[in-house]
Coordinates of C-alpha atoms in Angstrom, one line a residue:
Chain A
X1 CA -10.0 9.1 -12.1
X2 CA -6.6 7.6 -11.4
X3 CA -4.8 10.3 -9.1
X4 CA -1.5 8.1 -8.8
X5 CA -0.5 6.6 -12.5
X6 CA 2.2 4.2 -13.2
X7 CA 2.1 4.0 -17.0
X8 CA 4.1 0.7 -17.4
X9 CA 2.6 -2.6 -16.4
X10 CA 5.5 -4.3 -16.5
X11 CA 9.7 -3.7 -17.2
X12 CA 12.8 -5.9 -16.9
X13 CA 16.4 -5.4 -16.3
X14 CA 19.5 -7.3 -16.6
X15 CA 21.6 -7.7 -13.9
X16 CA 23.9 -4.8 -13.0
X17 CA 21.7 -2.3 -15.3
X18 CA 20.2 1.1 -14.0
X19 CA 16.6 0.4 -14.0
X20 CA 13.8 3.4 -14.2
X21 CA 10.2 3.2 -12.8
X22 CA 7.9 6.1 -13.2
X23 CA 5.3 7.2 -11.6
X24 CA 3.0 10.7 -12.0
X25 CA 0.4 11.9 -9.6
X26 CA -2.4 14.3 -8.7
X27 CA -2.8 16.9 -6.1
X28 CA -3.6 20.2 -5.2
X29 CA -1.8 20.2 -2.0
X30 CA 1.2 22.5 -0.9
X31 CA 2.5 19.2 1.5
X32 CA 2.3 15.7 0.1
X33 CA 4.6 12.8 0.6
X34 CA 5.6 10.2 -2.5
X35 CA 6.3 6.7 -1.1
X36 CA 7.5 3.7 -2.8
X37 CA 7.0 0.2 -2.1
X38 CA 8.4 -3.0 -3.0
X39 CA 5.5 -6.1 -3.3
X40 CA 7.3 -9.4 -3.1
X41 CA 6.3 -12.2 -4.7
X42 CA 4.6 -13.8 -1.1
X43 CA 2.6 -10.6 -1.6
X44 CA 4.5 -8.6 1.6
X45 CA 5.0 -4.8 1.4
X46 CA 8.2 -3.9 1.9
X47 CA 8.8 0.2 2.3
X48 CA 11.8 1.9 -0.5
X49 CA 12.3 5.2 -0.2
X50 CA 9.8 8.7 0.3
X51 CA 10.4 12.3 -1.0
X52 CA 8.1 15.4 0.4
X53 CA 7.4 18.1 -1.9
X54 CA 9.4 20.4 0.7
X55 CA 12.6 18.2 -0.1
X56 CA 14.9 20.8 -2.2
X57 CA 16.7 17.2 -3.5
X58 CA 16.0 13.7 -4.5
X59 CA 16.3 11.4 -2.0
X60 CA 18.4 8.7 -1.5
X61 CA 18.3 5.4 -0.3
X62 CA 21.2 2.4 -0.3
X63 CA 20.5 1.4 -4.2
X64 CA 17.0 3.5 -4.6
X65 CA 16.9 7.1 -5.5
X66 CA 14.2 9.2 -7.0
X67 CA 14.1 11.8 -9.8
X68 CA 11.5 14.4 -8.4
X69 CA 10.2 16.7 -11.0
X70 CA 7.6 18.9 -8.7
X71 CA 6.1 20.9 -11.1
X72 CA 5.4 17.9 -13.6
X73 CA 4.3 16.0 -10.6
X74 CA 6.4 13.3 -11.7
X75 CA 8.5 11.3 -9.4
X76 CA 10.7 8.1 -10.8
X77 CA 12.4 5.6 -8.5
X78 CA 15.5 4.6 -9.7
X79 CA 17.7 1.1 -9.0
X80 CA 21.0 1.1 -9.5
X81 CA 23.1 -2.3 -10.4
X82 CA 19.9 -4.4 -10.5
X83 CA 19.7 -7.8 -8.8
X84 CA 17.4 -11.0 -9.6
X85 CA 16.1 -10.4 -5.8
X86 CA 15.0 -6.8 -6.9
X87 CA 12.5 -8.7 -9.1
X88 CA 8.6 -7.9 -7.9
X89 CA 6.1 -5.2 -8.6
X90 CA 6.9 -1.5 -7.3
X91 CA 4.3 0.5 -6.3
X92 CA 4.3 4.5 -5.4
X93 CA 1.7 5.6 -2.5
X94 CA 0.6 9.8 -2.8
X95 CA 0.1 10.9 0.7
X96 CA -1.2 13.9 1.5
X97 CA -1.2 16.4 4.6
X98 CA -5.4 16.9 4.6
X99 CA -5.1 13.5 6.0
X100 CA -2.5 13.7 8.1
X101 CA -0.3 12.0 6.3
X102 CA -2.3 8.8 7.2
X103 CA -3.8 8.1 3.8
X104 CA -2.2 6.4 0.8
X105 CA -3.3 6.3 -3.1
X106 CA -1.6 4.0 -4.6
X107 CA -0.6 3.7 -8.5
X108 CA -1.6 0.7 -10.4
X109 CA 2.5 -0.7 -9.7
X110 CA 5.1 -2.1 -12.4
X111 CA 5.8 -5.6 -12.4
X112 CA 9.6 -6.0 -12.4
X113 CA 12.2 -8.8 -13.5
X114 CA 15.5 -8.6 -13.8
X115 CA 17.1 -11.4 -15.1
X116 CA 20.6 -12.7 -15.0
Chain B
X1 CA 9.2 -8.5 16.4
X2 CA 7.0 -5.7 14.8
X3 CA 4.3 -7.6 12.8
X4 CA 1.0 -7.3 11.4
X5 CA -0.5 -10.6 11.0
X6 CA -3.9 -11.7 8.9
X7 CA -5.7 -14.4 9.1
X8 CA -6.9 -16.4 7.1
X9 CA -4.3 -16.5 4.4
X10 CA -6.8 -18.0 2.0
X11 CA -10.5 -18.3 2.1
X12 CA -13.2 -19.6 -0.5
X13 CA -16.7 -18.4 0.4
X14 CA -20.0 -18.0 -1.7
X15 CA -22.1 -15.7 -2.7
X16 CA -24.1 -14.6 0.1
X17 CA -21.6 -15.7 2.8
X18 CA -20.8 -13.7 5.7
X19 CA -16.7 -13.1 6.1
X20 CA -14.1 -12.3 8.4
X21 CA -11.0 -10.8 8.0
X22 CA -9.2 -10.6 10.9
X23 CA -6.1 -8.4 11.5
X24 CA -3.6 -8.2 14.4
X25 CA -0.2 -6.0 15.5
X26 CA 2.1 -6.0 17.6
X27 CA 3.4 -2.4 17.8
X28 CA 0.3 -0.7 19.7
X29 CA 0.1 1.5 16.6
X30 CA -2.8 4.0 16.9
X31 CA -3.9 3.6 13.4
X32 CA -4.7 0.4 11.0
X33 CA -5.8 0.0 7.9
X34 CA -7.9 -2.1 4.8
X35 CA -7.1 -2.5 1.3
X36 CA -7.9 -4.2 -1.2
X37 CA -5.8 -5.1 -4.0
X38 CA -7.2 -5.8 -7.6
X39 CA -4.8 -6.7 -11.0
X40 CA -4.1 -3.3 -12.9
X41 CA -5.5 -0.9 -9.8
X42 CA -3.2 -1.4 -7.0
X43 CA -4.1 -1.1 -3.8
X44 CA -7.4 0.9 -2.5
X45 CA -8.9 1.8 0.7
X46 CA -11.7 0.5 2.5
X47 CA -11.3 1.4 5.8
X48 CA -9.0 3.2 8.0
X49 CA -9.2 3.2 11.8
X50 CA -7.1 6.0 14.2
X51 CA -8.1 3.6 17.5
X52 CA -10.0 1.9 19.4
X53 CA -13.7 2.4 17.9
X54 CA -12.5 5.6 15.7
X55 CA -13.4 4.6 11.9
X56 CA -13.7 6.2 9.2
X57 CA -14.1 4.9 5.4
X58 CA -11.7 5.1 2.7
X59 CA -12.1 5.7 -0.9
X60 CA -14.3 1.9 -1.4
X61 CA -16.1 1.3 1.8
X62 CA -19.5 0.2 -0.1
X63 CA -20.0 -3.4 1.1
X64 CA -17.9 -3.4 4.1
X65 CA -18.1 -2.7 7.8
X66 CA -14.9 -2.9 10.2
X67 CA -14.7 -3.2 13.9
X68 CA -11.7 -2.0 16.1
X69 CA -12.6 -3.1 19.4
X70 CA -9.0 -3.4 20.8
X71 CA -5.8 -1.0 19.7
X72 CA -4.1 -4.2 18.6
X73 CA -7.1 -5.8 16.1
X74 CA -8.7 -4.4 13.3
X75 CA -11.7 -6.7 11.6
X76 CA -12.8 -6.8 8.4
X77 CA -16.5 -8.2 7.7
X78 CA -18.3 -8.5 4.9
X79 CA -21.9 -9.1 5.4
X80 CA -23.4 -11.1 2.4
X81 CA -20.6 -11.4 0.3
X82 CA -20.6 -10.5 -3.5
X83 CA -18.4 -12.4 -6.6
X84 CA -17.4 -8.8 -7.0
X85 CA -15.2 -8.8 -3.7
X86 CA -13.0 -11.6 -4.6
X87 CA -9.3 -9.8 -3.9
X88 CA -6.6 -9.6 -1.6
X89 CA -6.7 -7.9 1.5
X90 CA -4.1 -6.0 2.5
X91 CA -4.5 -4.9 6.9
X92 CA -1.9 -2.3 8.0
X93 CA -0.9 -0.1 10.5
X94 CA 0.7 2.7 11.6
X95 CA 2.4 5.2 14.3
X96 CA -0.3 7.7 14.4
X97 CA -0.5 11.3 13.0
X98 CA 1.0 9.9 9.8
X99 CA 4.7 8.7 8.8
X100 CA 3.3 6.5 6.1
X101 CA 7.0 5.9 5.8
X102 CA 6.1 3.8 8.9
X103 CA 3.3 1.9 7.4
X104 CA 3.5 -1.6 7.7
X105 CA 1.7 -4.7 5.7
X106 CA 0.3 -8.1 6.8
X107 CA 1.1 -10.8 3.8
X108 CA -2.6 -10.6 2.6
X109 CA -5.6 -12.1 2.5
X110 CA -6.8 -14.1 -0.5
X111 CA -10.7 -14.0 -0.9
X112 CA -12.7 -15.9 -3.0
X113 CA -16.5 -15.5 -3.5
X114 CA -18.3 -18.0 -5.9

C-alpha cells in the first residue's frame, strides 16, 4: 500500500501564478518529518523545504511554503510567482522517528511545467 | 565541493549479467543510501548503510546485495540480473542520526537489463 500519495501525475502553471502540489501520507507516529524535493530534468535531487509534525506553523522557504493540515495528514507545497526553471517533477519524502529520521518514503511525484 | 557521485551514468546489461553500481562522497557522511526509481512509484529503498559494513535493507532489497567497505563508497551489485531491474538508481547520503533535510543525491544511474 502507498503510504506517501501524490494524487496528480502531472500540473502546469503559467508564469507568475501560485502553483499547488499535494501530497497525503500515512503514519502512526507522534514524530515524522515531511520533505519535499525538486527532480530536475538531469534527474538530480535538489532538497525544498521540510515541516515536522511538532511545527505549530507552515514552514517557509524563499518561494516554497507548505499548507500542513496534521490531522488530515495532508501537507501541500506551495510556489509562489512560478518560473519556467521551477519546471520538473516534485516529490514529498515521509520520514519517520522509528528510523531515526534516516528513512524516506517517497510519493509517486507531480510532473511540473510552467510555461511562459 | 559536497558531492555524491555514481558511476556508470548509463549501463546496458543482459539478463543474467552481474552489475555494479558504484557510489562515492565526499562529505564523510556516516550513512548512504539505494534507490530505485520506477515511472508512477517514485523513489524506493533497497539498501541503506549507517557505515562502514553496517547494512541494513530497505523496503525492496529482494535481488540485491550492497557492500560498504569504506565510509566514503557504497556498492550496489546485482548478482544475475533480471529485465525486472531495469531503473534508475538513485545513491545518497547523509549526516547520521537523521536530518533527511541533509540528504543528498548522485545524478542516477540508468540500468538496462535485456
Amino acid at each position: 500500500a502507498q503510504r506517501v500519495t501524490q494524487v496528480q501525475p502531472t500540473g502546469s502553471s503559467q508564469w507568475g501564478e501560485e502553483v499547488t502540489l499535494d501530497c497525503s501520507y500515512e503514519t502512526s507516529e507522534y514524530f515524522y518529518c515531511i520533505i519535499w524535493y525538486r527532480q530536475l530534468f538531469s534527474g538530480e535531487m535538489v532538497f525544498l523545504i521540510y515541516q515536522t509534525s511538532f511545527d505549530t506553523q507552515n514552514q517557509r522557504n524563499g518561494r516554497y511554503s507548505v499548507v500542513f493540515q496534521k490531522s488530515l495528514k495532508s501537507i501541500s507545497l506551495v510556489i509562489s510567482a512560478s518560473q519556467p526553471e521551477d519546471s520538473g517533477t516534485y516529490f514529498c519524502a515521509l520520514s519517520e522517528a522509528s528510523s531515526s529520521f534516516s528513512k524516506l518514503v517517497f510519493g509517486q511525484g507531480t510532473s511540473l511545467s510552467v510555461v511562459p | 565541493d559536497m558531492k555524491v557521485t555514481q558511476m556508470p551514468r548509463y549501463l546496458i546489461k543482459r539478463m543474467g549479467e552481474n552489475v555494479l553500481l558504484e557510489c562515492g562522497q565526499d562529505m564523510s557522511h556516516e550513512t548512504m543510501y539505494w534507490y530505485r526509481q520506477d515511472p508512477g512509484l517514485g523513489l524506493q529503498l533497497i539498501y541503506i548503510s549507517y557505515d562502514v559494513d553496517s547494512n541494513s535493507e530497505g523496503d525492496i532489497p529482494k535481488g540485491y546485495r550492497v557492500s560498504r567497505k569504506k565510509r566514503e563508497h557504497f556498492s550496489l551489485i546485482l548478482d544475475s540480473a533480471k529485465t525486472n531491474q531495469t531503473s534508475v538508481y538513485f545513491c545518497a547520503s547523509s549526516r547520521g542520526g537523521g536530518g533527511a533535510e541533509t540528504l543528498y543525491f548522485g545524478s542516477g544511474t540508468r540500468l538496462t537489463v535485456l
